[in-house]
CSV table of C-alpha atoms and ligand atoms in Angstrom, one decimal:
chain,number,residue,atom,x,y,z
A,1,MET,CA,97.1,131.5,119.1
A,2,SER,CA,100.8,132.3,118.6
A,3,TYR,CA,103.8,130.3,119.1
A,4,GLN,CA,107.5,130.8,119.1
A,5,VAL,CA,108.2,127.9,116.8
A,6,THR,CA,105.4,126.2,114.4
A,7,VAL,CA,106.4,122.9,112.6
A,8,ILE,CA,104.2,122.0,109.6
A,9,GLY,CA,104.7,118.2,109.0
A,10,GLY,CA,105.1,115.3,111.4
A,11,GLY,CA,107.1,113.1,109.8
A,12,PRO,CA,110.8,112.4,110.9
A,13,SER,CA,112.1,115.8,110.0
A,14,GLY,CA,109.2,117.6,111.5
A,15,LEU,CA,108.9,115.5,114.9
A,16,MET,CA,113.1,115.8,115.3
A,17,ALA,CA,112.3,119.3,114.2
A,18,ALA,CA,109.6,120.1,117.2
A,19,ILE,CA,111.9,118.2,119.6
A,20,ALA,CA,114.7,120.2,119.0
A,21,ALA,CA,112.9,123.6,119.3
A,22,ALA,CA,111.4,122.6,122.6
A,23,GLU,CA,114.5,121.2,124.0
A,24,ASN,CA,115.8,124.6,123.0
A,25,GLY,CA,112.8,126.4,125.4
A,26,ALA,CA,111.0,127.6,122.6
A,27,LYS,CA,106.8,127.4,122.6
A,28,THR,CA,106.3,124.9,120.0
A,29,LEU,CA,103.5,123.7,117.9
A,30,LEU,CA,103.2,120.8,115.4
A,31,ILE,CA,100.8,120.5,112.8
A,32,ASP,CA,99.9,117.6,110.6
A,33,LYS,CA,96.7,117.0,108.5
A,34,GLY,CA,97.3,113.2,109.0
A,35,ASN,CA,95.5,111.4,112.0
A,36,LYS,CA,98.9,109.7,113.0
A,37,LEU,CA,102.2,111.5,113.1
A,38,GLY,CA,105.1,109.7,111.4
A,39,LYS,CA,103.1,107.6,108.9
A,40,LYS,CA,105.8,107.1,106.6
A,41,LEU,CA,108.3,106.7,109.0
A,42,ALA,CA,106.5,103.8,110.2
A,43,ILE,CA,106.4,101.9,106.8
A,44,SER,CA,109.9,102.5,106.1
A,45,GLY,CA,112.3,99.6,106.1
A,46,GLY,CA,109.6,97.0,105.3
A,47,GLY,CA,107.6,98.4,108.1
A,48,ARG,CA,110.4,97.9,110.6
A,49,CYS,CA,110.9,101.4,110.8
A,50,ASN,CA,114.5,102.2,109.4
A,51,VAL,CA,115.7,104.9,111.6
A,52,THR,CA,119.2,105.5,110.5
A,53,ASN,CA,122.4,103.9,108.9
A,54,ARG,CA,125.6,103.0,110.9
A,55,LEU,CA,128.2,103.7,108.1
A,56,PRO,CA,130.7,106.3,108.4
A,57,GLN,CA,129.5,109.8,107.8
A,58,ASP,CA,131.3,110.0,104.7
A,59,GLU,CA,129.4,107.0,103.4
A,60,VAL,CA,126.1,107.8,104.6
A,61,ILE,CA,126.6,111.2,102.2
A,62,LYS,CA,127.8,109.5,99.7
A,63,HIS,CA,124.4,107.1,99.9
A,64,LEU,CA,122.8,110.5,99.2
A,65,PRO,CA,123.5,111.4,95.5
A,66,GLY,CA,120.7,114.2,95.6
A,67,ASN,CA,122.7,117.1,97.4
A,68,GLY,CA,124.2,114.8,100.3
A,69,ARG,CA,127.3,117.2,100.1
A,70,PHE,CA,125.1,120.3,101.3
A,71,LEU,CA,124.7,118.4,104.6
A,72,TYR,CA,128.4,118.2,105.6
A,73,SER,CA,127.7,121.1,107.6
A,74,ALA,CA,124.6,120.0,109.4
A,75,PHE,CA,126.1,116.6,110.1
A,76,SER,CA,129.1,118.8,112.1
A,77,VAL,CA,126.0,119.5,114.4
A,78,PHE,CA,124.2,116.4,114.5
A,79,ASN,CA,124.8,113.1,112.4
A,80,ASN,CA,123.5,109.4,112.1
A,81,TYR,CA,125.6,108.4,115.2
A,82,ASP,CA,123.8,111.3,117.4
A,83,ILE,CA,120.5,109.7,115.9
A,84,ILE,CA,121.4,106.4,117.3
A,85,ASP,CA,122.2,107.9,120.6
A,86,PHE,CA,119.4,110.2,120.5
A,87,PHE,CA,117.1,106.9,120.6
A,88,GLU,CA,119.0,105.1,122.8
A,89,GLY,CA,118.5,107.9,125.3
A,90,LEU,CA,114.5,107.6,124.8
A,91,GLY,CA,115.0,104.1,125.7
A,92,VAL,CA,114.6,102.4,122.0
A,93,GLY,CA,117.5,99.9,121.6
A,94,LEU,CA,118.6,99.5,117.9
A,95,LYS,CA,120.5,96.9,116.4
A,96,GLU,CA,122.4,96.9,112.9
A,97,GLU,CA,121.5,94.9,110.0
A,98,ASP,CA,123.0,94.7,106.3
A,99,HIS,CA,124.5,97.7,104.6
A,100,GLY,CA,124.9,99.6,108.2
A,101,ARG,CA,121.1,99.9,108.4
A,102,MET,CA,119.5,100.3,112.0
A,103,PHE,CA,116.5,99.2,113.3
A,104,PRO,CA,114.7,98.7,116.7
A,105,VAL,CA,115.6,96.1,118.7
A,106,SER,CA,111.9,95.5,119.1
A,107,ASN,CA,111.3,95.0,115.1
A,108,SER,CA,108.3,97.6,115.5
A,109,ALA,CA,107.9,101.1,114.0
A,110,LYS,CA,105.6,101.6,116.8
A,111,SER,CA,108.5,101.9,119.5
A,112,VAL,CA,110.3,105.0,117.3
A,113,VAL,CA,107.2,106.5,116.9
A,114,ASN,CA,105.8,106.2,120.2
A,115,ALA,CA,109.5,107.3,121.9
A,116,LEU,CA,109.0,110.5,119.4
A,117,LEU,CA,105.7,111.0,120.4
A,118,ASN,CA,106.4,110.6,124.4
A,119,ARG,CA,109.1,113.1,124.1
A,120,LEU,CA,107.0,115.6,122.4
A,121,GLU,CA,104.5,115.1,125.2
A,122,GLU,CA,107.4,115.6,128.2
A,123,LEU,CA,108.3,118.9,126.6
A,124,ASN,CA,104.9,120.2,126.3
A,125,VAL,CA,104.6,120.4,122.5
A,126,THR,CA,101.3,121.1,121.3
A,127,ILE,CA,100.2,118.6,118.6
A,128,ARG,CA,97.5,118.8,115.9
A,129,THR,CA,96.8,116.3,113.9
A,130,ASN,CA,93.9,116.0,111.5
A,131,SER,CA,94.9,119.5,110.8
A,132,PRO,CA,95.5,120.3,106.9
A,133,VAL,CA,97.9,123.6,106.5
A,134,GLU,CA,95.8,125.5,103.6
A,135,ALA,CA,98.4,128.5,103.1
A,136,VAL,CA,101.1,130.5,104.9
A,137,HIS,CA,101.5,134.2,105.1
A,138,PHE,CA,104.9,135.7,105.6
A,139,GLY,CA,105.0,138.5,107.9
A,140,ASN,CA,107.8,140.8,109.0
A,141,GLU,CA,107.8,140.1,112.4
A,142,GLU,CA,105.9,136.9,112.6
A,143,HIS,CA,104.4,134.4,110.0
A,144,THR,CA,100.9,133.3,109.9
A,145,VAL,CA,99.6,129.7,109.3
A,146,ILE,CA,96.2,129.5,107.7
A,147,MET,CA,94.4,126.3,108.3
A,148,ALA,CA,92.0,124.7,106.0
A,149,ASN,CA,89.1,125.5,108.6
A,150,LYS,CA,90.5,129.0,108.2
A,151,GLU,CA,92.0,129.5,111.6
A,152,LYS,CA,95.3,131.5,111.9
A,153,ILE,CA,98.1,130.8,114.1
A,154,ASN,CA,100.9,133.4,114.4
A,155,THR,CA,104.5,132.1,114.8
A,156,ASN,CA,107.9,133.7,115.1
A,157,ALA,CA,109.5,131.0,113.4
A,158,LEU,CA,108.1,128.8,110.9
A,159,ILE,CA,109.3,125.3,109.7
A,160,ILE,CA,108.2,123.6,106.5
A,161,ALA,CA,108.6,119.7,107.2
A,162,VAL,CA,105.9,118.6,104.8
A,163,GLY,CA,107.9,116.1,102.6
A,164,GLY,CA,108.0,115.6,99.0
A,165,LYS,CA,105.1,114.1,96.7
A,166,ALA,CA,106.1,110.5,97.2
A,167,VAL,CA,103.5,107.9,98.4
A,168,PRO,CA,101.0,110.7,98.8
A,169,TYR,CA,98.4,108.6,100.8
A,170,THR,CA,101.1,108.9,103.7
A,171,GLY,CA,100.3,112.4,103.6
A,172,SER,CA,103.1,113.8,101.6
A,173,THR,CA,101.0,115.6,98.5
A,174,GLY,CA,103.8,118.0,97.8
A,175,ASP,CA,101.8,121.2,99.6
A,176,GLY,CA,105.1,123.0,100.7
A,177,TYR,CA,106.4,123.9,96.9
A,178,ALA,CA,103.8,126.5,96.7
A,179,TRP,CA,104.7,128.2,100.0
A,180,ALA,CA,108.1,128.0,99.7
A,181,LYS,CA,107.7,129.6,96.1
A,182,LYS,CA,105.5,132.2,97.9
A,183,ALA,CA,108.5,132.9,99.8
A,184,GLY,CA,110.8,133.2,97.2
A,185,HIS,CA,112.4,130.0,96.8
A,186,THR,CA,113.3,128.0,93.7
A,187,ILE,CA,111.7,124.5,93.2
A,188,THR,CA,114.3,122.4,91.1
A,189,GLN,CA,112.3,119.9,89.1
A,190,ILE,CA,110.4,117.3,90.9
A,191,TYR,CA,110.9,113.5,89.9
A,192,PRO,CA,110.4,109.9,91.2
A,193,THR,CA,113.8,108.2,92.6
A,194,GLU,CA,114.1,104.8,94.3
A,195,VAL,CA,111.5,103.8,91.9
A,196,PRO,CA,110.4,101.0,89.4
A,197,LEU,CA,111.6,100.9,85.8
A,198,LEU,CA,109.5,100.6,82.8
A,199,SER,CA,110.4,98.4,79.8
A,200,LYS,CA,109.2,97.6,76.4
A,201,GLU,CA,111.5,95.0,75.7
A,202,PRO,CA,109.6,91.9,74.0
A,203,PHE,CA,111.1,89.5,76.7
A,204,ILE,CA,109.2,92.1,79.1
A,205,LYS,CA,106.1,92.2,77.3
A,206,GLU,CA,106.1,88.4,76.9
A,207,LYS,CA,106.8,88.0,80.7
A,208,LYS,CA,109.4,85.7,79.8
A,209,LEU,CA,111.6,86.6,83.1
A,210,GLN,CA,108.3,88.0,85.2
A,211,GLY,CA,109.1,87.0,88.9
A,212,LEU,CA,112.4,86.1,88.3
A,213,SER,CA,115.1,87.4,90.8
A,214,LEU,CA,118.9,87.8,90.2
A,215,ARG,CA,121.1,87.5,93.2
A,216,ASP,CA,124.3,90.2,93.8
A,217,VAL,CA,124.3,91.1,90.2
A,218,SER,CA,126.1,94.2,89.0
A,219,LEU,CA,123.4,96.7,87.3
A,220,SER,CA,124.5,99.5,85.2
A,221,VAL,CA,123.3,102.5,83.8
A,222,LEU,CA,124.7,103.5,80.3
A,223,ASN,CA,125.0,106.7,78.7
A,224,ASN,CA,124.6,107.3,74.9
A,225,LYS,CA,128.5,106.2,74.3
A,226,GLN,CA,127.9,102.9,76.0
A,227,LYS,CA,129.8,104.3,79.1
A,228,ALA,CA,128.6,103.2,82.6
A,229,ILE,CA,127.1,106.2,84.7
A,230,ILE,CA,126.3,104.5,87.7
A,231,THR,CA,126.7,100.5,88.8
A,232,HIS,CA,125.3,99.0,91.7
A,233,ARG,CA,125.9,95.6,92.9
A,234,MET,CA,122.5,94.2,94.6
A,235,ASP,CA,119.7,92.1,93.5
A,236,MET,CA,117.3,92.6,91.0
A,237,LEU,CA,114.0,91.7,89.6
A,238,PHE,CA,112.1,91.4,86.4
A,239,THR,CA,108.4,92.1,86.6
A,240,HIS,CA,105.6,92.5,84.2
A,241,PHE,CA,106.0,95.9,83.4
A,242,GLY,CA,109.9,96.1,83.6
A,243,VAL,CA,112.5,95.9,86.5
A,244,SER,CA,112.3,96.6,90.0
A,245,GLY,CA,114.3,95.3,93.5
A,246,PRO,CA,117.3,97.3,95.1
A,247,ALA,CA,119.4,97.5,92.3
A,248,VAL,CA,117.2,99.0,90.0
A,249,LEU,CA,115.9,101.2,92.8
A,250,ARG,CA,119.3,102.5,93.3
A,251,CYS,CA,120.1,102.9,89.3
A,252,SER,CA,116.6,104.4,89.0
A,253,GLN,CA,117.3,108.1,89.6
A,254,PHE,CA,120.1,108.0,86.6
A,255,VAL,CA,117.5,107.0,84.6
A,256,VAL,CA,115.0,109.2,85.3
A,257,LYS,CA,117.5,111.9,84.6
A,258,GLU,CA,118.7,110.9,81.3
A,259,LEU,CA,115.1,110.8,80.5
A,260,LEU,CA,114.7,114.2,81.8
A,261,LYS,CA,117.3,115.4,79.5
A,262,GLY,CA,115.3,114.2,76.9
A,263,ALA,CA,116.4,110.5,76.3
A,264,LYS,CA,113.8,108.5,74.7
A,265,LYS,CA,114.8,105.3,76.3
A,266,VAL,CA,117.9,104.3,78.4
A,267,THR,CA,120.0,101.2,78.3
A,268,MET,CA,120.9,99.1,80.9
A,269,GLU,CA,123.4,96.4,81.5
A,270,VAL,CA,123.4,93.2,83.8
A,271,ASP,CA,126.6,91.4,84.8
A,272,ALA,CA,125.2,88.3,86.5
A,273,LEU,CA,128.8,87.0,87.3
A,274,PRO,CA,130.5,90.1,88.5
A,275,ASP,CA,133.3,88.5,90.3
A,276,ILE,CA,134.8,86.8,87.0
A,277,SER,CA,136.1,88.6,83.9
A,278,GLU,CA,134.2,87.7,80.6
A,279,GLU,CA,137.9,86.6,79.3
A,280,ASP,CA,138.1,84.1,82.3
A,281,LEU,CA,134.9,82.8,82.2
A,282,TYR,CA,135.3,82.2,78.2
A,283,ASN,CA,138.6,79.8,78.6
A,284,ASP,CA,137.0,77.8,82.0
A,285,TYR,CA,134.0,77.1,79.5
A,286,LEU,CA,136.0,76.3,76.6
A,287,THR,CA,138.2,73.8,78.8
A,288,ASN,CA,134.8,72.6,80.4
A,289,ILE,CA,133.4,71.7,77.1
A,290,LYS,CA,136.7,70.2,75.4
A,291,GLU,CA,136.8,67.9,78.9
A,292,ASN,CA,133.5,67.2,78.9
A,293,PRO,CA,132.1,67.0,75.0
A,294,LYS,CA,129.2,65.0,75.8
A,295,LYS,CA,127.5,67.0,78.5
A,296,THR,CA,124.7,69.0,77.4
A,297,VAL,CA,125.0,72.6,77.1
A,298,LYS,CA,122.5,72.9,80.0
A,299,ASN,CA,124.5,71.0,82.1
A,300,VAL,CA,127.9,72.8,81.5
A,301,PHE,CA,126.1,76.3,82.3
A,302,LYS,CA,124.3,74.8,84.9
A,303,GLY,CA,124.3,76.0,88.7
A,304,VAL,CA,126.0,79.5,87.2
A,305,VAL,CA,123.1,81.5,87.1
A,306,PRO,CA,119.0,80.8,87.9
A,307,GLU,CA,117.7,78.2,85.2
A,308,ARG,CA,115.0,80.6,83.8
A,309,TYR,CA,117.7,83.0,83.2
A,310,LEU,CA,120.0,80.6,81.5
A,311,ASP,CA,117.5,79.1,79.5
A,312,PHE,CA,116.6,82.9,78.5
A,313,LEU,CA,120.0,83.7,77.3
A,314,LEU,CA,120.4,80.0,75.4
A,315,GLU,CA,117.4,80.6,73.6
A,316,LYS,CA,118.2,84.4,72.8
A,317,ASN,CA,121.5,83.1,71.3
A,318,ASP,CA,120.0,80.6,69.2
A,319,ILE,CA,121.3,77.4,71.2
A,320,GLN,CA,119.6,74.1,71.9
A,321,SER,CA,120.1,73.5,75.8
A,322,ASP,CA,119.8,69.4,75.3
A,323,ASP,CA,122.5,69.6,72.4
A,324,ARG,CA,125.9,68.3,73.1
A,325,SER,CA,128.3,70.8,74.4
A,326,ALA,CA,131.0,70.0,71.7
A,327,ASN,CA,128.8,71.1,69.1
A,328,ILE,CA,128.3,74.4,70.4
A,329,SER,CA,130.4,76.9,68.1
A,330,ARG,CA,133.1,79.5,69.5
A,331,GLU,CA,130.7,82.3,68.5
A,332,LYS,CA,127.8,81.2,70.3
A,333,LEU,CA,129.9,80.2,73.1
A,334,ALA,CA,131.1,83.8,73.2
A,335,ASN,CA,127.8,85.2,72.7
A,336,VAL,CA,126.3,83.3,75.3
A,337,ILE,CA,129.2,84.3,78.0
A,338,LYS,CA,128.9,88.2,76.6
A,339,ASP,CA,125.3,87.9,77.7
A,340,LEU,CA,126.3,86.5,81.0
A,341,LYS,CA,128.8,89.3,81.5
A,342,HIS,CA,126.9,92.3,79.5
A,343,PHE,CA,122.9,91.5,79.2
A,344,GLN,CA,121.6,94.7,77.8
A,345,PHE,CA,117.7,95.7,78.1
A,346,GLU,CA,116.2,99.4,77.4
A,347,VAL,CA,113.9,101.1,79.9
A,348,THR,CA,111.7,103.8,78.6
A,349,GLY,CA,110.3,105.2,81.9
A,350,SER,CA,109.6,104.7,85.3
A,351,GLN,CA,106.5,104.5,87.5
A,352,PRO,CA,104.9,107.7,88.8
A,353,ILE,CA,106.1,109.7,91.6
A,354,GLU,CA,103.2,108.5,93.7
A,355,LYS,CA,104.8,105.0,93.5
A,356,ALA,CA,108.5,106.1,94.1
A,357,PHE,CA,110.3,105.6,97.6
A,358,VAL,CA,111.2,109.1,97.6
A,359,THR,CA,111.2,112.4,95.9
A,360,GLY,CA,114.2,114.0,93.6
A,361,GLY,CA,114.2,117.7,93.7
A,362,GLY,CA,112.6,120.3,95.9
A,363,VAL,CA,113.4,123.7,97.6
A,364,SER,CA,117.2,124.8,96.1
A,365,THR,CA,119.6,123.9,98.8
A,366,LYS,CA,121.4,127.0,97.3
A,367,GLU,CA,118.9,129.0,98.9
A,368,ILE,CA,119.5,127.4,102.5
A,369,VAL,CA,121.7,128.0,105.1
A,370,PRO,CA,123.6,124.8,105.2
A,371,ASN,CA,124.5,124.7,109.1
A,372,THR,CA,121.0,126.2,110.3
A,373,MET,CA,118.3,125.3,107.8
A,374,ARG,CA,117.1,128.9,107.7
A,375,SER,CA,115.8,130.2,104.4
A,376,LYS,CA,118.4,132.7,103.0
A,377,LEU,CA,115.5,134.7,101.3
A,378,MET,CA,113.1,135.0,104.2
A,379,GLU,CA,113.8,135.4,108.0
A,380,GLY,CA,112.2,132.9,110.3
A,381,LEU,CA,111.7,130.4,108.0
A,382,PHE,CA,113.1,127.0,108.0
A,383,PHE,CA,112.9,124.0,105.7
A,384,CYS,CA,114.0,120.1,106.6
A,385,GLY,CA,113.4,116.8,105.2
A,386,GLU,CA,112.4,115.6,102.0
A,387,ILE,CA,110.8,119.1,100.6
A,388,LEU,CA,114.5,119.7,100.3
A,389,ASP,CA,116.2,119.3,97.1
A,390,ILE,CA,118.0,116.3,98.9
A,391,HIS,CA,117.6,112.5,98.2
A,392,GLY,CA,119.3,109.4,98.8
A,393,TYR,CA,118.7,105.5,98.6
A,394,THR,CA,116.7,103.8,100.7
A,395,GLY,CA,118.5,102.2,103.4
A,396,GLY,CA,118.1,104.9,106.2
A,397,TYR,CA,119.6,107.4,104.6
A,398,ASN,CA,116.7,109.6,103.7
A,399,ILE,CA,115.3,109.3,107.0
A,400,THR,CA,118.9,110.5,108.5
A,401,ALA,CA,119.0,113.4,106.2
A,402,ALA,CA,115.3,114.2,107.4
A,403,MET,CA,116.3,113.9,110.8
A,404,VAL,CA,119.5,115.6,110.7
A,405,THR,CA,118.0,118.6,108.6
A,406,GLY,CA,114.7,118.5,111.3
A,407,ARG,CA,117.0,118.5,114.2
A,408,VAL,CA,119.5,121.5,112.9
A,409,ALA,CA,116.2,123.1,111.8
A,410,GLY,CA,114.5,123.0,115.1
A,411,MET,CA,117.2,124.2,117.2
A,412,ASN,CA,117.9,127.2,115.1
A,413,ALA,CA,114.4,128.4,114.9
A,414,ALA,CA,113.9,128.4,118.8
A,415,TRP,CA,117.2,130.5,119.0
A,416,GLU,CA,116.0,132.7,116.4
A,417,SER,CA,112.4,133.0,118.1
A,418,LEU,CA,113.6,133.5,121.4
A,419,ALA,CA,116.0,135.8,120.3
A,420,THR,CA,113.2,138.2,118.8
B,1,FAD,C1,107.2,102.8,101.6
B,1,FAD,C2,108.6,103.6,101.8
B,1,FAD,C3,109.7,103.0,102.5
B,1,FAD,C4,110.9,103.8,102.8
B,1,FAD,N1,111.8,103.4,103.0
B,1,FAD,C5,112.8,104.0,103.3
B,1,FAD,C6,114.1,103.4,104.0
B,1,FAD,O1,114.1,102.6,104.4
B,1,FAD,N2,115.3,104.5,104.2
B,1,FAD,C7,115.2,105.7,104.1
B,1,FAD,O2,116.2,106.5,104.4
B,1,FAD,N3,114.2,106.0,103.7
B,1,FAD,C8,112.9,105.6,103.2
B,1,FAD,N4,112.0,106.1,102.7
B,1,FAD,C9,111.9,107.5,102.4
B,1,FAD,C10,111.5,108.4,104.0
B,1,FAD,O3,110.3,107.4,104.7
B,1,FAD,C11,111.1,109.8,103.6
B,1,FAD,O4,112.3,110.1,103.0
B,1,FAD,C12,111.1,110.8,104.8
B,1,FAD,O5,109.7,110.0,105.7
B,1,FAD,C13,110.9,112.1,104.7
B,1,FAD,O6,110.4,112.6,105.5
B,1,FAD,P1,109.9,114.0,106.0
B,1,FAD,O7,109.7,114.1,107.3
B,1,FAD,O8,110.7,115.2,105.0
B,1,FAD,O9,108.4,114.0,105.3
B,1,FAD,P2,107.2,112.9,105.4
B,1,FAD,O10,107.6,111.7,106.1
B,1,FAD,O11,106.7,112.5,104.2
B,1,FAD,O12,106.2,113.7,106.4
B,1,FAD,C14,105.6,114.9,105.9
B,1,FAD,C15,104.3,115.0,107.2
B,1,FAD,O13,104.2,116.3,106.4
B,1,FAD,C16,102.4,116.2,106.6
B,1,FAD,N5,101.7,117.5,105.8
B,1,FAD,C17,101.9,117.4,104.4
B,1,FAD,N6,101.2,118.5,103.8
B,1,FAD,C18,100.4,119.1,105.4
B,1,FAD,C19,99.7,119.9,105.1
B,1,FAD,N7,99.0,120.9,104.4
B,1,FAD,N8,99.4,120.4,106.4
B,1,FAD,C20,99.8,119.7,107.3
B,1,FAD,N9,100.3,118.7,107.5
B,1,FAD,C21,101.0,118.2,106.3
B,1,FAD,C22,102.0,114.9,106.1
B,1,FAD,O14,100.6,114.3,106.8
B,1,FAD,C23,103.3,114.1,106.9
B,1,FAD,O15,103.2,113.3,108.0
B,1,FAD,C24,110.6,105.3,102.7
B,1,FAD,C25,109.5,106.0,101.8
B,1,FAD,C26,108.5,104.9,101.9
B,1,FAD,C27,106.9,105.7,101.1
């Protein structure tokens, strides 16, 4: 059997690539080892399918801290707004939620995946599910895909869209890295991103804050000079193993990178009250205490942060919560205010890549033509999606990168294969 374009991997990048290849006239085959296509896409955005993000293009790129700038050329061909138009053209109405996240109006991932499958069918793309690819042989005129059952498929252009290594039960088990290496590509260090972090702090081990969620805090990752490498203002969660929640996931790649550089532990800092300065906070409380000397300490601070967090910080600073506020020394007041603004704790690792939302690292973007996704090292070879060394925050950014690179790879693979 031979095809003009063969796409390995039916995630968002491969589905988009196969559609684009077929729309551009290529006889196209899409292969996936799973029993269903788009498994990871379907569980994104809490199972409602976070198709893309509506923020301006520059913002989308900023939210892809792992080589997002590489995508400028591809975005000039097909960008996040084109993804929205594409789905609306397929009859999938989209709606915007917080932070520009776009979801199907139906709130059902099925509607997105089915629309892609219907489009593939309309375009006569041959689909093979339950079909693991075992190896790839690169030839001069065409390439050969070798299936696990030893069947061989020839193709003029090959698109590798098998994803990274995160959440392998969805099918992404890192199979494509060996094929890319065989073609001469560099695979940059693979690491987990968008991943919960581990901490050995006594308060974590003793589960003092387990299950506590802090809303709208500023969470920073500090370097060894105590300077913030990155700060994210979102919610965070204390768990039995460490920390998680949106702010932690966003900070996680910066922690993991420090650990990869050899740090044994990384300091994180929580500002629970980012809208007020430490000085103003101190003066406000001082006035409050002067005006209400008989109030208990707890009552003076009540409502400013969740009660459990306040109790924890008061205990940490050796302050009796039921003591009269007038009895609290200036020094202790300053210390508790400092903790409200700069509570520091150490993290020592992350959960494994299997539990990460996204893979960091992958096929080096330096070896990929940015406006076509073609390999600079092997003719007729294209890459798209998470297998590339591109990663972003959750919120539709990775899916956008996958669909944009998929679209561009599919179009160009079709043109190249039709020209041969
Ligand atoms: C729980 C969860 C939630 C997420 N939420 C978000 C979110 O809200 N926003 C966001 O931007 N990103 C999110 N992501 C990340 C996003 O889903 C991925 O970045 C995206 O799916 C990557 O697309 P892809 O096409 O590159 O790879 P994948 O979606 O991983 O697809 C790869 C496909 O290749 C197939 N394959 C692999 N090896 C072989 C082989 N040897 N032979 C044949 N087929 C093979 C697999 O079966 C799979 O179908 C989330 C991820 C997870 C796990």
